[in-house]
CSV table of C-alpha atoms in Angstrom, one decimal:
chain,number,residue,atom,x,y,z
A,7,UNK,CA,-39.8,-42.7,40.4
A,8,UNK,CA,-40.2,-41.0,36.5
A,9,UNK,CA,-37.2,-42.1,34.8
A,10,UNK,CA,-36.4,-42.7,30.9
A,11,UNK,CA,-34.0,-44.9,29.6
A,12,UNK,CA,-32.1,-45.2,26.5
A,13,UNK,CA,-30.7,-48.4,26.4
A,14,UNK,CA,-27.8,-47.9,23.7
A,15,UNK,CA,-25.3,-45.4,23.7
A,16,UNK,CA,-24.7,-45.7,19.7
A,17,UNK,CA,-26.5,-47.2,17.2
A,18,UNK,CA,-24.6,-47.9,13.7
A,19,UNK,CA,-26.7,-48.3,10.3
A,20,UNK,CA,-25.6,-48.4,6.9
A,21,UNK,CA,-27.5,-45.8,4.5
A,22,UNK,CA,-30.9,-47.0,3.1
A,23,UNK,CA,-31.2,-49.7,5.5
A,24,UNK,CA,-34.2,-49.0,8.7
A,25,UNK,CA,-33.1,-47.8,11.6
A,26,UNK,CA,-34.4,-47.9,15.5
A,27,UNK,CA,-33.3,-46.1,18.4
A,28,UNK,CA,-34.8,-47.3,22.0
A,29,UNK,CA,-36.6,-45.6,24.6
A,30,UNK,CA,-38.0,-47.0,27.8
A,31,UNK,CA,-39.8,-45.1,30.0
A,32,UNK,CA,-41.3,-45.3,33.6
A,33,UNK,CA,-43.8,-43.0,34.6
A,34,UNK,CA,-47.5,-43.3,36.4
A,35,UNK,CA,-50.6,-42.9,34.3
A,36,UNK,CA,-50.0,-42.1,30.6
A,37,UNK,CA,-47.3,-40.2,30.0
A,38,UNK,CA,-46.4,-37.4,27.2
A,39,UNK,CA,-43.4,-38.5,25.3
A,40,UNK,CA,-40.9,-36.9,23.1
A,41,UNK,CA,-38.2,-36.9,21.0
A,42,UNK,CA,-35.4,-34.6,20.1
A,43,UNK,CA,-32.6,-34.6,17.9
A,44,UNK,CA,-29.3,-32.5,18.1
A,45,UNK,CA,-27.0,-32.5,15.0
A,46,UNK,CA,-23.4,-31.7,15.5
A,47,UNK,CA,-22.8,-28.1,17.2
A,48,UNK,CA,-26.4,-27.1,16.8
A,49,UNK,CA,-29.3,-27.1,19.9
A,50,UNK,CA,-31.8,-29.4,20.0
A,51,UNK,CA,-34.8,-29.7,17.9
A,52,UNK,CA,-38.2,-31.4,18.1
A,53,UNK,CA,-39.1,-34.4,16.4
A,54,UNK,CA,-42.2,-35.7,17.5
A,55,UNK,CA,-44.4,-36.4,20.4
A,56,UNK,CA,-47.0,-38.6,21.6
A,57,UNK,CA,-49.6,-37.5,23.8
A,58,UNK,CA,-53.0,-39.5,23.5
A,59,UNK,CA,-54.5,-41.2,20.5
A,60,UNK,CA,-52.6,-43.3,17.8
A,61,UNK,CA,-49.8,-45.1,18.8
A,62,UNK,CA,-47.9,-44.5,15.8
A,63,UNK,CA,-46.9,-41.1,15.9
A,64,UNK,CA,-45.1,-39.4,12.3
A,65,UNK,CA,-42.8,-36.6,12.9
A,66,UNK,CA,-40.2,-34.6,11.3
A,67,UNK,CA,-37.4,-35.8,8.3
A,68,UNK,CA,-39.4,-39.0,7.7
A,69,UNK,CA,-38.9,-40.2,11.6
A,70,UNK,CA,-41.7,-42.0,13.4
A,71,UNK,CA,-42.1,-43.6,16.9
A,72,UNK,CA,-44.6,-46.0,18.3
A,73,UNK,CA,-46.1,-45.9,21.4
A,74,UNK,CA,-46.1,-49.2,23.3
A,75,UNK,CA,-48.0,-49.2,26.9
A,76,UNK,CA,-47.6,-52.4,27.7
A,77,UNK,CA,-43.9,-52.6,27.2
A,78,UNK,CA,-43.4,-48.8,28.3
A,79,UNK,CA,-41.3,-48.1,25.3
A,80,UNK,CA,-41.7,-45.5,22.7
A,81,UNK,CA,-39.1,-46.8,19.8
A,82,UNK,CA,-37.9,-44.1,17.1
A,83,UNK,CA,-38.0,-45.2,14.3
A,84,UNK,CA,-37.1,-44.5,10.2
A,85,UNK,CA,-37.6,-47.0,7.1
A,86,UNK,CA,-34.3,-45.7,5.3
A,87,UNK,CA,-31.7,-44.3,7.0
A,88,UNK,CA,-29.8,-41.3,5.6
A,89,UNK,CA,-26.2,-39.9,6.1
A,90,UNK,CA,-27.5,-36.5,7.2
A,91,UNK,CA,-30.0,-38.9,9.8
A,92,UNK,CA,-26.3,-39.1,11.8
A,93,UNK,CA,-26.7,-37.0,15.3
A,94,UNK,CA,-27.4,-37.6,18.8
A,95,UNK,CA,-31.0,-38.4,19.8
A,96,UNK,CA,-32.7,-37.6,23.0
A,97,UNK,CA,-36.1,-39.2,24.5
A,98,UNK,CA,-38.0,-37.4,27.2
A,99,UNK,CA,-41.2,-37.8,28.7
A,100,UNK,CA,-43.3,-35.8,31.3
A,101,UNK,CA,-46.0,-36.7,34.3
A,102,UNK,CA,-49.1,-35.5,32.6
A,103,UNK,CA,-50.2,-35.2,36.2
A,104,UNK,CA,-47.6,-32.8,37.1
A,105,UNK,CA,-50.0,-29.6,37.0
A,106,UNK,CA,-48.0,-26.5,35.7
A,107,UNK,CA,-44.7,-28.2,36.2
A,108,UNK,CA,-43.5,-28.6,32.7
A,109,UNK,CA,-40.4,-30.7,33.5
A,110,UNK,CA,-39.3,-33.1,31.6
A,111,UNK,CA,-37.2,-36.2,32.2
A,112,UNK,CA,-34.5,-37.0,29.9
A,113,UNK,CA,-33.0,-39.8,28.8
A,114,UNK,CA,-29.0,-40.0,28.3
A,115,UNK,CA,-29.1,-39.7,24.3
A,116,UNK,CA,-28.4,-42.3,21.7
A,117,UNK,CA,-25.6,-41.4,19.2
A,118,UNK,CA,-26.7,-42.4,15.7
A,119,UNK,CA,-24.2,-43.1,12.9
A,120,UNK,CA,-25.3,-43.6,9.7
A,121,UNK,CA,-22.4,-45.2,7.2
A,122,UNK,CA,-22.6,-44.6,3.4
B,25,UNK,CA,-38.4,-15.2,14.2
B,26,UNK,CA,-35.2,-15.5,15.6
B,27,UNK,CA,-36.4,-18.5,18.0
B,28,UNK,CA,-33.9,-19.0,20.6
B,29,UNK,CA,-30.5,-17.1,20.5
B,30,UNK,CA,-27.6,-17.8,23.2
B,31,UNK,CA,-24.6,-15.6,23.3
B,32,UNK,CA,-21.5,-16.2,23.4
B,33,UNK,CA,-21.2,-19.6,21.8
B,34,UNK,CA,-17.4,-20.4,23.4
B,35,UNK,CA,-16.1,-18.8,26.4
B,36,UNK,CA,-13.2,-19.6,28.3
B,37,UNK,CA,-13.0,-18.7,32.0
B,38,UNK,CA,-10.8,-18.9,35.0
B,39,UNK,CA,-11.4,-20.5,38.3
B,40,UNK,CA,-13.3,-17.7,40.4
B,41,UNK,CA,-14.5,-15.6,37.5
B,42,UNK,CA,-18.2,-14.8,36.9
B,43,UNK,CA,-20.1,-14.1,33.7
B,44,UNK,CA,-23.4,-14.4,32.3
B,45,UNK,CA,-24.4,-16.4,29.6
B,46,UNK,CA,-27.0,-14.6,27.5
B,47,UNK,CA,-30.5,-16.2,26.4
B,48,UNK,CA,-33.5,-14.5,24.1
B,49,UNK,CA,-36.1,-15.4,22.5
B,50,UNK,CA,-38.8,-13.9,20.3
B,51,UNK,CA,-41.7,-16.1,20.4
B,52,UNK,CA,-43.5,-14.9,23.6
B,53,UNK,CA,-43.3,-17.8,25.5
B,54,UNK,CA,-43.8,-17.9,29.1
B,55,UNK,CA,-41.9,-20.9,30.2
B,56,UNK,CA,-37.8,-21.1,29.7
B,57,UNK,CA,-35.3,-23.0,31.1
B,58,UNK,CA,-31.4,-23.7,31.1
B,59,UNK,CA,-29.8,-27.2,31.2
B,60,UNK,CA,-26.3,-28.0,30.7
B,61,UNK,CA,-25.1,-31.1,29.0
B,62,UNK,CA,-22.3,-33.3,29.7
B,63,UNK,CA,-21.0,-36.6,27.9
B,64,UNK,CA,-22.6,-39.6,29.4
B,65,UNK,CA,-25.0,-37.5,31.8
B,66,UNK,CA,-27.5,-36.3,29.4
B,67,UNK,CA,-29.5,-32.9,29.6
B,68,UNK,CA,-29.9,-31.9,33.1
B,69,UNK,CA,-32.0,-29.2,34.3
B,70,UNK,CA,-30.4,-26.0,36.2
B,71,UNK,CA,-33.6,-23.9,36.3
B,72,UNK,CA,-36.6,-22.7,34.6
B,73,UNK,CA,-38.8,-20.0,34.9
B,74,UNK,CA,-42.6,-20.2,33.9
B,75,UNK,CA,-43.1,-16.4,33.3
B,76,UNK,CA,-41.6,-13.0,33.4
B,77,UNK,CA,-40.8,-11.8,36.8
B,78,UNK,CA,-41.4,-15.5,38.6
B,79,UNK,CA,-38.8,-18.0,40.1
B,80,UNK,CA,-40.4,-21.3,40.2
B,81,UNK,CA,-37.4,-23.7,42.2
B,82,UNK,CA,-34.4,-23.0,44.2
B,83,UNK,CA,-31.4,-22.1,41.9
B,84,UNK,CA,-28.4,-24.5,42.0
B,85,UNK,CA,-25.4,-23.4,43.9
B,86,UNK,CA,-22.9,-21.5,41.4
B,87,UNK,CA,-25.5,-20.3,39.7
B,88,UNK,CA,-28.0,-17.2,39.7
B,89,UNK,CA,-30.7,-16.6,37.3
B,90,UNK,CA,-33.2,-13.6,36.4
B,91,UNK,CA,-36.3,-13.3,34.5
B,92,UNK,CA,-37.2,-9.5,34.4
B,93,UNK,CA,-38.9,-9.8,31.0
B,94,UNK,CA,-40.4,-12.3,28.7
B,95,UNK,CA,-37.6,-12.3,26.0
B,96,UNK,CA,-34.4,-12.7,28.5
B,97,UNK,CA,-33.3,-15.3,30.7
B,98,UNK,CA,-29.8,-14.6,31.4
B,99,UNK,CA,-27.6,-17.5,33.6
B,100,UNK,CA,-24.7,-16.0,35.7
B,101,UNK,CA,-22.3,-18.0,37.0
B,102,UNK,CA,-21.5,-16.2,40.3
B,103,UNK,CA,-17.8,-17.8,40.5
B,104,UNK,CA,-16.9,-20.2,38.1
B,105,UNK,CA,-15.4,-23.9,39.0
B,106,UNK,CA,-14.1,-26.8,36.8
B,107,UNK,CA,-17.2,-28.5,37.6
B,108,UNK,CA,-19.2,-25.8,35.6
B,109,UNK,CA,-17.6,-26.5,32.4
B,110,UNK,CA,-20.5,-27.7,30.1
B,111,UNK,CA,-22.4,-26.8,27.3
B,112,UNK,CA,-25.2,-24.9,28.3
B,113,UNK,CA,-28.2,-24.8,26.5
B,114,UNK,CA,-31.7,-22.6,27.0
B,115,UNK,CA,-35.0,-23.3,26.0
B,116,UNK,CA,-38.6,-21.8,25.8
B,117,UNK,CA,-41.7,-23.5,25.6
B,118,UNK,CA,-44.9,-23.4,24.0
B,119,UNK,CA,-46.6,-26.8,24.8
B,120,UNK,CA,-46.0,-29.4,24.1
B,121,UNK,CA,-42.7,-28.2,22.4
B,122,UNK,CA,-39.4,-26.6,23.4
B,123,UNK,CA,-37.5,-24.8,21.3
B,124,UNK,CA,-33.5,-25.0,21.8
B,125,UNK,CA,-30.9,-22.4,21.8
B,126,UNK,CA,-27.8,-23.4,19.9
B,127,UNK,CA,-25.4,-23.6,23.4
B,128,UNK,CA,-23.1,-21.9,25.0
B,129,UNK,CA,-19.6,-24.1,25.3
B,130,UNK,CA,-17.8,-22.9,28.4
B,131,UNK,CA,-14.6,-24.1,29.7
B,132,UNK,CA,-13.7,-23.4,33.2
B,133,UNK,CA,-10.0,-23.7,33.8
């Protein structure tokens, strides 16, 4: 069965330090992978996606993610965290063989707190 | 573009009452969906519609949906129950991105 795991409920980092938010997936074939961010009291916003091509994907707000097929991971990273990055981050996956069904499988979310 | 808009932002219902959560998008997206977001549960898909006038999956008990046109995708709680207390998020999609509304925080007492 398709699934997405975000093993950490909470990630705390100091401002200026690099951050990593982890995501692993289980999908047959080559997946479509996404990261979304939800700032407090706001809807989710698209950050970045991996469909095919370069394993390192660059997205909004200085974030990037690396697709690792052998480890079935798609960890979100940023070289230098900002306090304004504090938010809830969701990883999602779609089975590319699902045809017109665009259903995404969502992780449970990871709360990122960047401390000044 | 206003993107995806949702009303109301907050609402409190009593058990057994009904109400409609409104969702609209002005991006001419065919695909729209409703999620609920609960602590520790992540995002859970309630229903999606691939295009105006189409239904794509069985609607879960307690909810009713309609998609009469491309822009609007209302979600109706038929007879509200406390288990439906949640934040409801509406989204529209243009491959491969989803655009989310700000959400409706609903409390059922």
